[in-house]
Amino acid sequence: MTSLCKEYYQFFLAQGVLGGISMGMVMAPAMASIGQYFHKNRGAAMGLAVGGSSLGGVIFPIVLSKTLNNPKISFGWSVRIAGFIMLPLILIGCATIRARLPPRKGTFFLPRAFKNPIYLGLIGSIFLTMMGVFMPFFYLPTFGVAHGMSTQLASYIVAILNGASFFGRVIPGILGDRLGRLNMLFGAAICTGILILCMQALDSNASIILFSGLYGFFSGAIVSGMTVAFATVPDNPREIGTYMGMAMAVCSIAALIGPPIDGAFVKKFEGFDQVAIFSGVVVLAGGVGILGVKTFLGKGLLAKE
């Protein structure tokens, strides 16, 4: 539908509303079903699964960069080519992904989940993290151009971020099963926040590219780590999907308001220092919140949780 759009409201409805709803309907059930099959190695399994989106994040920016800059291919057909690449892969997923357990019976939502302080603490912490973590994904290419990077090289920055994100989603997931899943999520949030604050010091193509790789790795660990963290809260595996869905719905609000807030900072101050400070601080606050959740569990800061 995006390939047919001409007016802003059409892009908003097709890419924004319909795209957002459909992506949520694809991701949440897939991750929830995987969580039912694994307990001991849940972090590794879910990290591998969510790492697939990083591969797409490498492929599609390159595909669209090539097609959109080809005078023989229109915008509409550039988007349709991306859709035709997605379609068979989505069909394979729909045909093969199955839940291990029968559906949970009862109410659609589980309001009692919000009485769990661990669940609430995780939601609040990851809400803050999500509010700041996407800033480089939206503004790092613009930041690079403003600091002398060519537009062609800047167009590959998101692909570099997503390429490194694959390893960040898989490796910390594997380590989390052995060293503690909240430990890995806490470490990823702290490293991500520090990196955003260091964005102010980038002044060359080499430093921006290095930052892209490091940021992709640690921010990828947040994406995989949060799904695993939500999946570990319910005692009943049948409730994993509901717990994840409700938590991700709340945290999606942070992902919705974060980039516009970043844009307001960039527009007001005509630079990136202030937005880097804001985003870095809220991500660090989310990391501290995750540490608070660990403390509340009462098993010590160094416990394998």
Short mmCIF file of C-alpha atoms in Angstrom, two decimals:
data_model
loop_
_atom_site.label_atom_id
_atom_site.label_comp_id
_atom_site.label_asym_id
_atom_site.label_seq_id
_atom_site.Cartn_x
_atom_site.Cartn_y
_atom_site.Cartn_z
CA MET A 1 0.00 0.00 0.00
CA THR A 2 2.91 2.37 0.68
CA SER A 3 3.97 2.01 -2.96
CA LEU A 4 0.64 3.58 -3.98
CA CYS A 5 0.82 6.54 -1.60
CA LYS A 6 0.91 10.13 -2.86
CA GLU A 7 -0.23 12.24 0.10
CA TYR A 8 1.18 12.46 3.63
CA TYR A 9 -1.93 11.04 5.29
CA GLN A 10 -1.71 8.01 3.00
CA PHE A 11 1.88 7.31 4.11
CA PHE A 12 0.77 7.78 7.72
CA LEU A 13 -2.02 5.23 7.36
CA ALA A 14 -0.11 2.66 5.27
CA GLN A 15 3.43 2.79 6.64
CA GLY A 16 2.62 4.09 10.10
CA VAL A 17 -0.67 2.65 11.29
CA LEU A 18 -1.04 -0.49 9.16
CA GLY A 19 2.71 -1.20 9.16
CA GLY A 20 2.97 -0.80 12.92
CA ILE A 21 -0.02 -3.01 13.68
CA SER A 22 1.10 -5.73 11.28
CA MET A 23 4.69 -5.77 12.57
CA GLY A 24 3.41 -6.11 16.11
CA MET A 25 1.14 -8.98 15.05
CA VAL A 26 4.13 -10.71 13.45
CA MET A 27 6.77 -10.20 16.15
CA ALA A 28 4.87 -10.77 19.40
CA PRO A 29 3.34 -14.21 18.59
CA ALA A 30 6.59 -15.43 17.06
CA MET A 31 8.65 -14.51 20.12
CA ALA A 32 6.01 -15.81 22.53
CA SER A 33 5.85 -19.21 20.83
CA ILE A 34 9.65 -19.56 20.93
CA GLY A 35 9.62 -18.76 24.65
CA GLN A 36 7.34 -21.76 25.24
CA TYR A 37 9.86 -24.21 23.80
CA PHE A 38 12.86 -23.14 25.87
CA HIS A 39 13.62 -22.40 29.51
CA LYS A 40 17.29 -23.06 30.19
CA ASN A 41 18.45 -21.69 26.82
CA ARG A 42 15.60 -19.23 26.29
CA GLY A 43 17.92 -16.24 25.87
CA ALA A 44 19.90 -17.93 23.11
CA ALA A 45 16.79 -19.12 21.27
CA MET A 46 14.97 -15.81 21.41
CA GLY A 47 18.15 -13.89 20.59
CA LEU A 48 18.66 -15.96 17.45
CA ALA A 49 15.03 -15.45 16.44
CA VAL A 50 14.96 -11.68 16.94
CA GLY A 51 18.37 -11.46 15.27
CA GLY A 52 16.64 -12.21 11.99
CA SER A 53 15.21 -8.69 11.94
CA SER A 54 18.76 -7.35 12.04
CA LEU A 55 19.52 -9.18 8.80
CA GLY A 56 16.50 -7.51 7.27
CA GLY A 57 17.79 -4.21 8.62
CA VAL A 58 20.99 -4.77 6.65
CA ILE A 59 19.36 -5.89 3.42
CA PHE A 60 16.49 -3.42 2.99
CA PRO A 61 18.41 -0.14 3.43
CA ILE A 62 20.86 -1.33 0.75
CA VAL A 63 18.09 -2.55 -1.55
CA LEU A 64 16.14 0.70 -1.25
CA SER A 65 19.29 2.80 -1.61
CA LYS A 66 20.06 1.07 -4.91
CA THR A 67 16.53 1.10 -6.29
CA LEU A 68 15.53 4.60 -5.19
CA ASN A 69 18.68 6.05 -6.76
CA ASN A 70 18.11 4.16 -10.01
CA PRO A 71 16.36 6.47 -12.49
CA LYS A 72 14.82 3.45 -14.22
CA ILE A 73 12.98 2.31 -11.08
CA SER A 74 10.20 4.44 -9.61
CA PHE A 75 9.49 4.92 -5.90
CA GLY A 76 6.47 2.65 -6.20
CA TRP A 77 8.39 -0.23 -7.69
CA SER A 78 11.26 0.25 -5.21
CA VAL A 79 8.83 -0.35 -2.36
CA ARG A 80 7.10 -3.21 -4.20
CA ILE A 81 10.45 -4.98 -4.69
CA ALA A 82 11.00 -4.81 -0.92
CA GLY A 83 7.48 -6.19 -0.41
CA PHE A 84 8.06 -9.07 -2.81
CA ILE A 85 11.24 -9.98 -0.88
CA MET A 86 9.31 -10.02 2.40
CA LEU A 87 6.25 -11.92 1.20
CA PRO A 88 7.67 -15.45 0.77
CA LEU A 89 9.66 -15.18 4.00
CA ILE A 90 6.59 -14.10 5.95
CA LEU A 91 4.59 -16.95 4.44
CA ILE A 92 7.25 -19.45 5.57
CA GLY A 93 7.05 -18.05 9.10
CA CYS A 94 3.26 -18.19 9.15
CA ALA A 95 3.32 -21.81 7.96
CA THR A 96 5.98 -23.07 10.38
CA ILE A 97 5.65 -21.18 13.68
CA ARG A 98 3.50 -23.06 16.16
CA ALA A 99 2.91 -22.66 19.88
CA ARG A 100 3.98 -25.63 22.01
CA LEU A 101 1.05 -25.31 24.39
CA PRO A 102 -2.69 -24.84 23.66
CA PRO A 103 -4.05 -21.29 23.96
CA ARG A 104 -4.75 -19.89 27.39
CA LYS A 105 -8.44 -19.74 28.29
CA GLY A 106 -10.04 -16.87 30.15
CA THR A 107 -9.80 -13.11 29.87
CA PHE A 108 -7.96 -11.52 26.95
CA PHE A 109 -5.79 -9.37 29.25
CA LEU A 110 -4.26 -10.30 32.59
CA PRO A 111 -4.69 -7.23 34.85
CA ARG A 112 -3.21 -9.13 37.78
CA ALA A 113 0.15 -9.08 36.01
CA PHE A 114 0.44 -5.37 36.84
CA LYS A 115 0.34 -6.23 40.53
CA ASN A 116 3.71 -7.95 40.13
CA PRO A 117 6.41 -5.43 41.17
CA ILE A 118 9.04 -7.21 39.09
CA TYR A 119 6.88 -6.90 35.98
CA LEU A 120 6.11 -3.24 36.67
CA GLY A 121 9.77 -2.49 37.35
CA LEU A 122 10.83 -4.07 34.07
CA ILE A 123 8.15 -2.19 32.13
CA GLY A 124 9.17 1.14 33.65
CA SER A 125 12.87 0.54 33.09
CA ILE A 126 12.50 -0.62 29.50
CA PHE A 127 10.07 2.24 28.81
CA LEU A 128 12.85 4.71 29.64
CA THR A 129 15.36 2.73 27.61
CA MET A 130 13.09 2.61 24.56
CA MET A 131 12.53 6.35 24.74
CA GLY A 132 16.18 7.05 24.03
CA VAL A 133 17.62 4.02 22.27
CA PHE A 134 16.30 4.78 18.76
CA MET A 135 17.84 8.26 18.42
CA PRO A 136 20.97 7.12 16.52
CA PHE A 137 18.87 4.95 14.20
CA PHE A 138 16.94 8.04 13.10
CA TYR A 139 19.58 10.75 13.28
CA LEU A 140 23.04 9.22 12.95
CA PRO A 141 23.04 9.46 9.11
CA THR A 142 22.04 13.14 9.36
CA PHE A 143 24.67 13.61 12.07
CA GLY A 144 27.27 12.06 9.78
CA VAL A 145 26.39 14.34 6.85
CA ALA A 146 26.53 17.36 9.17
CA HIS A 147 30.07 16.29 10.14
CA GLY A 148 31.35 15.93 6.60
CA MET A 149 30.32 12.39 5.67
CA SER A 150 29.13 11.87 2.11
CA THR A 151 25.42 11.19 1.67
CA GLN A 152 26.19 7.88 -0.06
CA LEU A 153 28.29 6.61 2.84
CA ALA A 154 25.76 7.96 5.36
CA SER A 155 23.03 5.92 3.68
CA TYR A 156 24.85 2.75 4.77
CA ILE A 157 25.09 3.76 8.44
CA VAL A 158 21.77 2.11 9.34
CA ALA A 159 22.87 -1.07 7.56
CA ILE A 160 26.07 -1.08 9.64
CA LEU A 161 24.03 -0.56 12.81
CA ASN A 162 21.73 -3.45 12.00
CA GLY A 163 24.58 -5.72 10.92
CA ALA A 164 26.28 -5.29 14.29
CA SER A 165 22.89 -5.58 15.98
CA PHE A 166 22.61 -9.20 14.82
CA PHE A 167 25.62 -10.19 16.93
CA GLY A 168 24.35 -8.00 19.76
CA ARG A 169 21.06 -9.85 19.81
CA VAL A 170 22.55 -13.33 19.62
CA ILE A 171 25.77 -13.28 21.68
CA PRO A 172 24.38 -11.51 24.81
CA GLY A 173 21.36 -13.82 24.65
CA ILE A 174 23.65 -16.84 24.85
CA LEU A 175 25.72 -15.26 27.62
CA GLY A 176 22.57 -14.24 29.48
CA ASP A 177 21.58 -17.89 29.90
CA ARG A 178 24.86 -18.43 31.73
CA LEU A 179 25.59 -15.12 33.44
CA GLY A 180 22.07 -13.88 34.13
CA ARG A 181 19.53 -12.36 31.76
CA LEU A 182 18.92 -9.22 33.81
CA ASN A 183 22.68 -8.85 34.19
CA MET A 184 23.11 -8.76 30.42
CA LEU A 185 20.16 -6.39 29.96
CA PHE A 186 21.55 -4.05 32.60
CA GLY A 187 25.02 -4.10 31.04
CA ALA A 188 23.59 -3.48 27.56
CA ALA A 189 21.55 -0.49 28.74
CA ILE A 190 24.47 1.09 30.57
CA CYS A 191 26.85 0.64 27.62
CA THR A 192 24.22 1.96 25.20
CA GLY A 193 23.60 5.06 27.31
CA ILE A 194 27.31 5.78 27.60
CA LEU A 195 27.75 5.41 23.84
CA ILE A 196 24.95 7.90 23.15
CA LEU A 197 26.60 10.43 25.45
CA CYS A 198 29.90 9.87 23.60
CA MET A 199 28.19 10.66 20.29
CA GLN A 200 28.99 14.34 20.90
CA ALA A 201 32.70 13.61 20.47
CA LEU A 202 32.43 11.97 17.02
CA ASP A 203 34.13 14.09 14.36
CA SER A 204 35.31 11.82 11.55
CA ASN A 205 34.00 9.12 9.22
CA ALA A 206 36.07 6.46 11.00
CA SER A 207 34.75 7.39 14.45
CA ILE A 208 31.13 7.48 13.22
CA ILE A 209 31.44 4.07 11.54
CA LEU A 210 33.09 2.59 14.67
CA PHE A 211 30.33 4.10 16.79
CA SER A 212 27.72 2.56 14.46
CA GLY A 213 29.15 -0.91 14.95
CA LEU A 214 29.43 -0.63 18.72
CA TYR A 215 26.02 0.96 19.08
CA GLY A 216 24.39 -1.67 16.90
CA PHE A 217 25.85 -4.41 19.10
CA PHE A 218 24.79 -3.03 22.49
CA SER A 219 21.40 -1.67 21.40
CA GLY A 220 20.69 -5.04 19.79
CA ALA A 221 21.30 -6.68 23.14
CA ILE A 222 18.55 -4.48 24.61
CA VAL A 223 16.04 -5.58 21.98
CA SER A 224 16.65 -9.27 22.58
CA GLY A 225 17.16 -8.87 26.32
CA MET A 226 13.85 -7.14 26.95
CA THR A 227 11.81 -9.89 25.25
CA VAL A 228 13.60 -12.54 27.29
CA ALA A 229 13.12 -10.54 30.50
CA PHE A 230 9.36 -10.23 29.96
CA ALA A 231 9.13 -13.92 29.07
CA THR A 232 10.73 -14.97 32.37
CA VAL A 233 8.16 -13.22 34.58
CA PRO A 234 5.07 -15.49 34.26
CA ASP A 235 5.13 -18.86 36.00
CA ASN A 236 2.74 -20.36 33.45
CA PRO A 237 4.34 -20.67 29.98
CA ARG A 238 0.89 -20.22 28.41
CA GLU A 239 0.89 -16.65 29.72
CA ILE A 240 4.20 -15.64 28.09
CA GLY A 241 2.49 -14.16 25.04
CA THR A 242 0.06 -12.09 27.12
CA TYR A 243 2.78 -10.79 29.43
CA MET A 244 5.00 -9.90 26.49
CA GLY A 245 2.15 -8.34 24.52
CA MET A 246 0.97 -6.11 27.36
CA ALA A 247 4.49 -5.01 28.26
CA MET A 248 5.51 -4.31 24.68
CA ALA A 249 2.29 -2.35 24.13
CA VAL A 250 3.21 -0.03 26.99
CA CYS A 251 6.85 0.27 25.93
CA SER A 252 5.82 0.95 22.34
CA ILE A 253 4.50 4.32 23.54
CA ALA A 254 8.08 5.23 24.46
CA ALA A 255 9.27 4.19 20.99
CA LEU A 256 6.48 6.35 19.54
CA ILE A 257 7.23 9.55 21.46
CA GLY A 258 11.03 9.21 21.64
CA PRO A 259 12.00 10.09 18.03
CA PRO A 260 9.65 13.14 17.82
CA ILE A 261 11.12 14.43 21.08
CA ASP A 262 14.60 13.92 19.58
CA GLY A 263 13.53 15.82 16.48
CA ALA A 264 12.27 18.71 18.62
CA PHE A 265 15.67 18.89 20.33
CA VAL A 266 17.52 18.90 17.00
CA LYS A 267 15.22 21.59 15.58
CA LYS A 268 15.37 23.84 18.64
CA PHE A 269 19.11 23.68 19.25
CA GLU A 270 20.17 23.11 15.61
CA GLY A 271 22.63 20.47 16.73
CA PHE A 272 22.95 17.03 18.30
CA ASP A 273 24.63 17.63 21.67
CA GLN A 274 21.42 18.25 23.60
CA VAL A 275 19.55 15.31 22.07
CA ALA A 276 22.52 13.03 22.80
CA ILE A 277 22.49 14.10 26.44
CA PHE A 278 18.72 13.58 26.74
CA SER A 279 18.71 10.17 25.05
CA GLY A 280 21.82 8.97 26.87
CA VAL A 281 20.46 9.96 30.27
CA VAL A 282 17.06 8.26 29.82
CA VAL A 283 18.73 5.05 28.61
CA LEU A 284 21.07 5.11 31.62
CA ALA A 285 18.04 5.70 33.87
CA GLY A 286 16.45 2.60 32.38
CA GLY A 287 19.62 0.64 33.12
CA VAL A 288 19.58 1.81 36.73
CA GLY A 289 15.93 0.72 36.92
CA ILE A 290 16.87 -2.78 35.76
CA LEU A 291 19.49 -2.84 38.52
CA GLY A 292 16.74 -1.88 40.95
CA VAL A 293 14.66 -4.84 39.76
CA LYS A 294 17.61 -7.14 40.46
CA THR A 295 17.95 -5.65 43.93
CA PHE A 296 14.23 -6.14 44.60
CA LEU A 297 14.57 -9.85 43.79
CA GLY A 298 16.69 -10.06 46.94
CA LYS A 299 19.39 -12.30 45.51
CA GLY A 300 22.21 -9.76 45.39
CA LEU A 301 23.56 -7.58 42.62
CA LEU A 302 25.92 -10.30 41.45
CA ALA A 303 23.31 -13.05 41.42
CA LYS A 304 22.68 -14.92 38.19
CA GLU A 305 19.32 -13.35 37.27
#
